[in-house]
Amino acid sequence: MHPVQDPPLATLKSLIAWFTFPAIFAGQLVAFDGALSLGFDPALTSLALTIANMALIASLELVLPDRSAWTWTNDGQTINDLLHGLGNVFGDALGRSALLIVFAAAGGALAAQGNLGLWPAEFPIWAQVLVAVVIVDFTDYWKHRVYHGSSIAWPVHALHHNPDRMTVFKGVRLHFLEATIRALVVYGPLAALGAPTIVMLWIAALMNFLGSLNHSNVAQNLPHFVHALIVTQKTHWLHHSKDYARGACNLAPLTPLFDHLFGTFRHPLDEPLNEVGIDPDPIPKNLFAQLASPLLWPVLVWRNRRRVAQAAKE
Ligand SMILES: [Zn+2]
Ligand SMILES: [Zn+2]
């Protein structure tokens, strides 16, 4: 006999799920804006809010999960995810330092004033952030498309895709080199154009806030059209689909604008998501081996092939 679900409880959970995305996302934006207007340090505020937000979402995943099997408590990779997240802070700093060197080497306006002075600084901050969202979505879209389309770049990104479940901690499960490359490719153009620090911080905050929600397993109900307007949990889950061809959809980080324009948008409510992960999966479970995985890729692929062949014989 199937276990009988308590209908009123299921209805209540489904009702609450309509509020999780707007409440958490808007709450973060209001808290960040409020802290900035009170004069708190923006970088520290962004970091503190990201951590508090992850803790809140991780707790909610335990009581209001979308998929009950995808728990972070028995994942076996949660500590690794967090340590990779810490590595990303260093990876990002490495990328930003490299940017300064590139700017100095480029000479001219870049070396003299640090940017080309092309930024629409007279716009209100919210409009500057919108301009930055379009630029970042464009550069990140193509960087992401290269990761999925190139066999040379894929080993750097594979670590983000190998988990067999989605949890809030998967948002920071990126090889530290990804953070370095992101700082160069995504923040480089903004810095070169002359975007002020506050705009960069808003972009970083938006990426962190959405990244946590979109990788999380907290039940989130949204109307059909919202998935086509901003990057949501379900659109990003579809990006993590085990079916590799389908995995190369929904590539932009903030809005699906360029996915619509370049033909890679897939609506998550129009097609079912089965499993997430990669197949074949040569990524080891050990943290240090994971860090070395882009370098060891051919060996790891060979070892995985041998393991699969041996398992098929037995
Ligand atoms: Zn990807
Ligand atoms: Zn992801």
Tab-separated table of C-alpha atoms and ligand atoms in Angstrom:
chain	number	residue	atom	x	y	z
A	1	MET	CA	0.000	0.000	0.000
A	2	HIS	CA	1.182	3.515	-0.754
A	3	PRO	CA	1.783	5.776	2.248
A	4	VAL	CA	-1.201	8.055	2.673
A	5	GLN	CA	-0.275	11.736	2.398
A	6	ASP	CA	-1.983	14.111	4.755
A	7	PRO	CA	-3.948	16.232	2.216
A	8	PRO	CA	-4.305	19.390	4.370
A	9	LEU	CA	-0.541	19.352	5.120
A	10	ALA	CA	0.364	18.861	1.439
A	11	THR	CA	-1.962	21.731	0.489
A	12	LEU	CA	-0.446	23.973	3.165
A	13	LYS	CA	3.113	23.204	1.937
A	14	SER	CA	2.123	23.909	-1.649
A	15	LEU	CA	0.566	27.201	-0.549
A	16	ILE	CA	3.692	28.255	1.376
A	17	ALA	CA	5.810	27.343	-1.666
A	18	TRP	CA	4.179	30.212	-3.579
A	19	PHE	CA	5.757	32.627	-1.094
A	20	THR	CA	9.266	31.178	-0.716
A	21	PHE	CA	10.834	32.778	-3.816
A	22	PRO	CA	9.325	36.298	-3.540
A	23	ALA	CA	9.788	36.443	0.242
A	24	ILE	CA	13.424	35.267	0.307
A	25	PHE	CA	14.562	37.118	-2.832
A	26	ALA	CA	12.837	40.410	-2.003
A	27	GLY	CA	13.911	40.072	1.649
A	28	GLN	CA	17.557	39.875	0.601
A	29	LEU	CA	17.320	42.850	-1.749
A	30	VAL	CA	15.573	44.987	0.880
A	31	ALA	CA	18.087	43.927	3.573
A	32	PHE	CA	21.061	44.719	1.267
A	33	ASP	CA	19.625	48.090	0.248
A	34	GLY	CA	18.786	48.931	3.874
A	35	ALA	CA	22.267	47.995	5.108
A	36	LEU	CA	23.874	50.146	2.375
A	37	SER	CA	21.742	53.176	3.247
A	38	LEU	CA	22.700	52.725	6.919
A	39	GLY	CA	26.353	52.961	5.869
A	40	PHE	CA	27.410	49.324	6.486
A	41	ASP	CA	30.419	48.091	4.523
A	42	PRO	CA	28.905	46.823	1.215
A	43	ALA	CA	31.329	43.918	0.647
A	44	LEU	CA	30.980	42.620	4.215
A	45	THR	CA	27.189	43.103	4.116
A	46	SER	CA	26.955	41.137	0.868
A	47	LEU	CA	29.049	38.296	2.345
A	48	ALA	CA	27.108	38.248	5.642
A	49	LEU	CA	23.747	38.262	3.835
A	50	THR	CA	24.849	35.487	1.474
A	51	ILE	CA	25.885	33.292	4.438
A	52	ALA	CA	22.706	34.085	6.444
A	53	ASN	CA	20.632	33.415	3.351
A	54	MET	CA	22.319	30.044	2.769
A	55	ALA	CA	21.699	29.058	6.403
A	56	LEU	CA	18.015	30.047	6.133
A	57	ILE	CA	17.526	28.172	2.849
A	58	ALA	CA	19.402	25.101	4.180
A	59	SER	CA	17.018	25.006	7.179
A	60	LEU	CA	13.961	25.445	4.962
A	61	GLU	CA	15.149	22.589	2.710
A	62	LEU	CA	14.696	20.257	5.684
A	63	VAL	CA	11.054	21.198	6.318
A	64	LEU	CA	9.850	22.262	2.870
A	65	PRO	CA	11.820	20.237	0.306
A	66	ASP	CA	10.817	20.044	-3.347
A	67	ARG	CA	12.291	16.522	-3.642
A	68	SER	CA	12.444	14.672	-0.339
A	69	ALA	CA	15.323	12.432	-1.524
A	70	TRP	CA	17.638	15.401	-2.178
A	71	THR	CA	18.734	16.100	1.410
A	72	TRP	CA	22.028	17.865	2.088
A	73	THR	CA	22.369	16.102	5.454
A	74	ASN	CA	23.194	12.715	3.867
A	75	ASP	CA	24.780	14.010	0.657
A	76	GLY	CA	28.368	13.214	1.686
A	77	GLN	CA	29.607	16.219	-0.330
A	78	THR	CA	28.259	19.159	1.700
A	79	ILE	CA	31.612	19.832	3.441
A	80	ASN	CA	33.368	19.686	0.060
A	81	ASP	CA	30.773	22.083	-1.400
A	82	LEU	CA	31.443	24.585	1.405
A	83	LEU	CA	35.226	24.244	1.072
A	84	HIS	CA	34.963	24.837	-2.685
A	85	GLY	CA	32.852	27.899	-1.811
A	86	LEU	CA	35.696	29.145	0.382
A	87	GLY	CA	38.149	28.445	-2.448
A	88	ASN	CA	36.001	30.629	-4.682
A	89	VAL	CA	36.687	33.657	-2.468
A	90	PHE	CA	40.414	33.176	-3.184
A	91	GLY	CA	39.776	32.362	-6.847
A	92	ASP	CA	37.777	35.569	-7.220
A	93	ALA	CA	40.513	37.658	-5.544
A	94	LEU	CA	43.072	36.061	-7.875
A	95	GLY	CA	40.957	37.065	-10.893
A	96	ARG	CA	40.546	40.641	-9.655
A	97	SER	CA	44.307	40.992	-9.088
A	98	ALA	CA	44.916	39.658	-12.589
A	99	LEU	CA	42.487	42.300	-13.909
A	100	LEU	CA	44.575	45.083	-12.386
A	101	ILE	CA	47.682	43.680	-14.091
A	102	VAL	CA	45.824	43.417	-17.429
A	103	PHE	CA	44.617	47.030	-17.098
A	104	ALA	CA	48.113	48.278	-16.293
A	105	ALA	CA	49.533	46.328	-19.235
A	106	ALA	CA	46.810	47.657	-21.563
A	107	GLY	CA	48.073	51.177	-20.898
A	108	GLY	CA	46.269	54.395	-21.951
A	109	ALA	CA	43.002	55.262	-20.200
A	110	LEU	CA	42.830	51.859	-18.506
A	111	ALA	CA	46.143	52.376	-16.747
A	112	ALA	CA	45.609	56.074	-16.052
A	113	GLN	CA	42.120	56.017	-14.577
A	114	GLY	CA	41.388	52.291	-14.316
A	115	ASN	CA	38.634	52.377	-16.963
A	116	LEU	CA	37.589	53.731	-20.357
A	117	GLY	CA	35.129	56.221	-18.850
A	118	LEU	CA	32.239	54.897	-20.986
A	119	TRP	CA	29.917	54.010	-18.109
A	120	PRO	CA	26.528	55.874	-17.936
A	121	ALA	CA	27.343	57.205	-14.447
A	122	GLU	CA	24.580	59.861	-14.726
A	123	PHE	CA	21.873	57.136	-14.657
A	124	PRO	CA	20.225	56.351	-11.297
A	125	ILE	CA	21.847	53.383	-9.535
A	126	TRP	CA	18.940	50.996	-10.302
A	127	ALA	CA	19.267	51.788	-14.032
A	128	GLN	CA	23.056	51.296	-13.877
A	129	VAL	CA	22.455	47.898	-12.234
A	130	LEU	CA	20.046	46.979	-15.057
A	131	VAL	CA	22.666	47.935	-17.679
A	132	ALA	CA	25.191	45.816	-15.778
A	133	VAL	CA	22.745	42.870	-15.634
A	134	VAL	CA	22.511	42.854	-19.462
A	135	ILE	CA	26.313	43.077	-19.882
A	136	VAL	CA	26.993	40.379	-17.274
A	137	ASP	CA	24.309	38.069	-18.663
A	138	PHE	CA	25.876	38.412	-22.128
A	139	THR	CA	29.469	37.727	-21.056
A	140	ASP	CA	28.525	34.980	-18.585
A	141	TYR	CA	26.220	33.364	-21.174
A	142	TRP	CA	29.066	32.939	-23.666
A	143	LYS	CA	31.573	31.858	-21.013
A	144	HIS	CA	29.064	29.246	-19.834
A	145	ARG	CA	28.306	28.135	-23.401
A	146	VAL	CA	32.026	27.576	-24.010
A	147	TYR	CA	32.255	25.454	-20.816
A	148	HIS	CA	29.512	23.182	-22.150
A	149	GLY	CA	30.559	23.217	-25.793
A	150	SER	CA	34.339	22.789	-25.520
A	151	SER	CA	35.992	19.574	-24.388
A	152	ILE	CA	39.008	21.634	-23.223
A	153	ALA	CA	36.939	23.938	-20.986
A	154	TRP	CA	34.404	21.353	-19.726
A	155	PRO	CA	36.740	19.746	-17.095
A	156	VAL	CA	36.820	23.083	-15.188
A	157	HIS	CA	33.002	23.264	-15.055
A	158	ALA	CA	32.249	19.538	-14.575
A	159	LEU	CA	32.669	19.739	-10.777
A	160	HIS	CA	29.643	22.065	-10.648
A	161	HIS	CA	27.554	19.557	-12.625
A	162	ASN	CA	28.472	16.175	-11.158
A	163	PRO	CA	26.174	16.244	-8.040
A	164	ASP	CA	23.190	13.889	-8.232
A	165	ARG	CA	20.995	16.279	-6.251
A	166	MET	CA	20.360	19.989	-5.948
A	167	THR	CA	20.867	21.729	-2.587
A	168	VAL	CA	21.655	25.319	-1.618
A	169	PHE	CA	25.322	24.330	-1.219
A	170	LYS	CA	25.650	23.334	-4.891
A	171	GLY	CA	25.558	27.021	-5.820
A	172	VAL	CA	29.071	27.496	-4.422
A	173	ARG	CA	30.389	24.115	-5.631
A	174	LEU	CA	32.598	25.606	-8.329
A	175	HIS	CA	36.258	24.888	-9.009
A	176	PHE	CA	38.218	27.923	-7.760
A	177	LEU	CA	39.502	28.464	-11.310
A	178	GLU	CA	35.886	29.115	-12.339
A	179	ALA	CA	35.774	32.027	-9.882
A	180	THR	CA	39.048	33.368	-11.309
A	181	ILE	CA	37.761	33.082	-14.882
A	182	ARG	CA	34.423	34.654	-13.879
A	183	ALA	CA	36.184	37.644	-12.312
A	184	LEU	CA	38.099	38.176	-15.566
A	185	VAL	CA	35.326	37.508	-18.080
A	186	VAL	CA	32.313	38.848	-16.195
A	187	TYR	CA	33.664	41.706	-14.081
A	188	GLY	CA	36.472	42.653	-16.518
A	189	PRO	CA	34.185	44.335	-19.077
A	190	LEU	CA	32.250	46.155	-16.323
A	191	ALA	CA	35.477	47.428	-14.762
A	192	ALA	CA	36.890	48.401	-18.157
A	193	LEU	CA	33.767	50.419	-18.975
A	194	GLY	CA	34.035	52.212	-15.640
A	195	ALA	CA	31.138	50.701	-13.634
A	196	PRO	CA	31.349	51.972	-10.044
A	197	THR	CA	32.081	49.569	-7.171
A	198	ILE	CA	28.511	49.796	-5.870
A	199	VAL	CA	27.137	48.462	-9.190
A	200	MET	CA	29.642	45.574	-9.117
A	201	LEU	CA	28.558	44.780	-5.550
A	202	TRP	CA	24.885	44.751	-6.548
A	203	ILE	CA	25.711	42.349	-9.410
A	204	ALA	CA	27.710	40.068	-7.067
A	205	ALA	CA	24.845	40.187	-4.537
A	206	LEU	CA	22.219	39.386	-7.209
A	207	MET	CA	24.327	36.459	-8.441
A	208	ASN	CA	24.801	35.106	-4.911
A	209	PHE	CA	21.156	35.571	-3.868
A	210	LEU	CA	19.730	34.005	-7.041
A	211	GLY	CA	22.446	31.320	-7.107
A	212	SER	CA	21.481	30.101	-3.628
A	213	LEU	CA	17.749	30.033	-4.404
A	214	ASN	CA	18.188	28.458	-7.837
A	215	HIS	CA	20.379	25.568	-6.686
A	216	SER	CA	18.316	24.962	-3.549
A	217	ASN	CA	15.785	22.217	-2.924
A	218	VAL	CA	13.277	24.522	-1.177
A	219	ALA	CA	9.840	24.098	-2.753
A	220	GLN	CA	9.189	27.161	-4.925
A	221	ASN	CA	5.994	27.665	-6.914
A	222	LEU	CA	6.010	30.356	-9.581
A	223	PRO	CA	3.621	31.306	-12.395
A	224	HIS	CA	4.538	29.925	-15.864
A	225	PHE	CA	5.627	33.305	-17.288
A	226	VAL	CA	8.120	34.083	-14.475
A	227	HIS	CA	10.422	31.249	-15.603
A	228	ALA	CA	10.738	33.003	-18.982
A	229	LEU	CA	11.535	36.387	-17.364
A	230	ILE	CA	14.179	35.631	-14.745
A	231	VAL	CA	16.387	32.634	-14.028
A	232	THR	CA	14.467	30.486	-11.532
A	233	GLN	CA	15.190	27.315	-9.575
A	234	LYS	CA	13.393	25.106	-12.096
A	235	THR	CA	15.041	26.675	-15.163
A	236	HIS	CA	18.442	26.150	-13.548
A	237	TRP	CA	17.612	22.601	-12.446
A	238	LEU	CA	16.879	21.835	-16.105
A	239	HIS	CA	20.351	23.195	-16.913
A	240	HIS	CA	21.733	20.557	-14.504
A	241	SER	CA	19.788	17.730	-16.216
A	242	LYS	CA	21.765	14.505	-16.661
A	243	ASP	CA	20.814	14.480	-20.297
A	244	TYR	CA	23.848	16.386	-21.561
A	245	ALA	CA	22.095	17.876	-24.584
A	246	ARG	CA	19.455	19.304	-22.323
A	247	GLY	CA	22.117	20.432	-19.856
A	248	ALA	CA	23.373	22.947	-22.366
A	249	CYS	CA	20.188	25.000	-22.051
A	250	ASN	CA	19.333	27.957	-19.783
A	251	LEU	CA	22.909	29.251	-19.613
A	252	ALA	CA	22.621	32.918	-18.515
A	253	PRO	CA	22.852	33.581	-14.750
A	254	LEU	CA	20.269	36.316	-14.085
A	255	THR	CA	17.714	36.635	-16.901
A	256	PRO	CA	17.005	34.238	-19.792
A	257	LEU	CA	17.237	37.132	-22.301
A	258	PHE	CA	20.212	35.737	-24.228
A	259	ASP	CA	18.925	32.152	-23.959
A	260	HIS	CA	15.794	33.379	-25.766
A	261	LEU	CA	17.881	35.301	-28.326
A	262	PHE	CA	20.392	32.520	-29.038
A	263	GLY	CA	17.910	29.636	-28.956
A	264	THR	CA	18.974	27.847	-25.759
A	265	PHE	CA	15.953	28.615	-23.562
A	266	ARG	CA	13.859	25.655	-22.390
A	267	HIS	CA	10.818	26.183	-20.203
A	268	PRO	CA	10.986	23.936	-17.121
A	269	LEU	CA	7.204	23.579	-16.810
A	270	ASP	CA	6.945	22.295	-20.379
A	271	GLU	CA	9.310	19.332	-19.991
A	272	PRO	CA	9.977	17.010	-17.079
A	273	LEU	CA	13.304	16.878	-15.248
A	274	ASN	CA	14.390	13.384	-14.319
A	275	GLU	CA	17.869	13.140	-12.896
A	276	VAL	CA	20.559	15.780	-12.431
A	277	GLY	CA	24.284	15.101	-12.750
A	278	ILE	CA	26.675	14.013	-15.504
A	279	ASP	CA	27.116	10.721	-17.294
A	280	PRO	CA	29.849	9.529	-17.434
A	281	ASP	CA	30.973	11.000	-14.112
A	282	PRO	CA	34.739	10.775	-13.625
A	283	ILE	CA	34.867	13.295	-10.709
A	284	PRO	CA	36.383	11.758	-7.538
A	285	LYS	CA	34.792	12.236	-4.088
A	286	ASN	CA	38.000	13.499	-2.436
A	287	LEU	CA	38.418	17.289	-2.156
A	288	PHE	CA	42.067	17.441	-3.282
A	289	ALA	CA	41.427	15.098	-6.201
A	290	GLN	CA	38.474	17.326	-7.142
A	291	LEU	CA	40.746	20.381	-7.108
A	292	ALA	CA	43.213	18.542	-9.349
A	293	SER	CA	40.466	17.122	-11.608
A	294	PRO	CA	40.792	19.618	-14.517
A	295	LEU	CA	44.499	18.714	-14.768
A	296	LEU	CA	43.974	14.981	-14.293
A	297	TRP	CA	40.925	14.840	-16.581
A	298	PRO	CA	42.187	12.320	-19.203
A	299	VAL	CA	43.364	9.960	-16.424
A	300	LEU	CA	40.064	10.300	-14.533
A	301	VAL	CA	38.032	9.616	-17.685
A	302	TRP	CA	40.167	6.535	-18.467
A	303	ARG	CA	39.839	5.258	-14.871
A	304	ASN	CA	36.071	5.793	-14.904
A	305	ARG	CA	35.718	3.947	-18.220
A	306	ARG	CA	37.658	0.983	-16.815
A	307	ARG	CA	35.490	0.973	-13.667
A	308	VAL	CA	32.267	0.990	-15.708
A	309	ALA	CA	33.555	-1.821	-17.980
A	310	GLN	CA	34.554	-3.905	-14.952
A	311	ALA	CA	31.161	-3.380	-13.303
A	312	ALA	CA	29.427	-4.483	-16.525
A	313	LYS	CA	31.487	-7.746	-16.555
A	314	GLU	CA	30.568	-8.649	-12.944
B	1	ZN	ZN	26.681	24.708	-16.588
B	2	ZN	ZN	24.348	25.530	-11.425
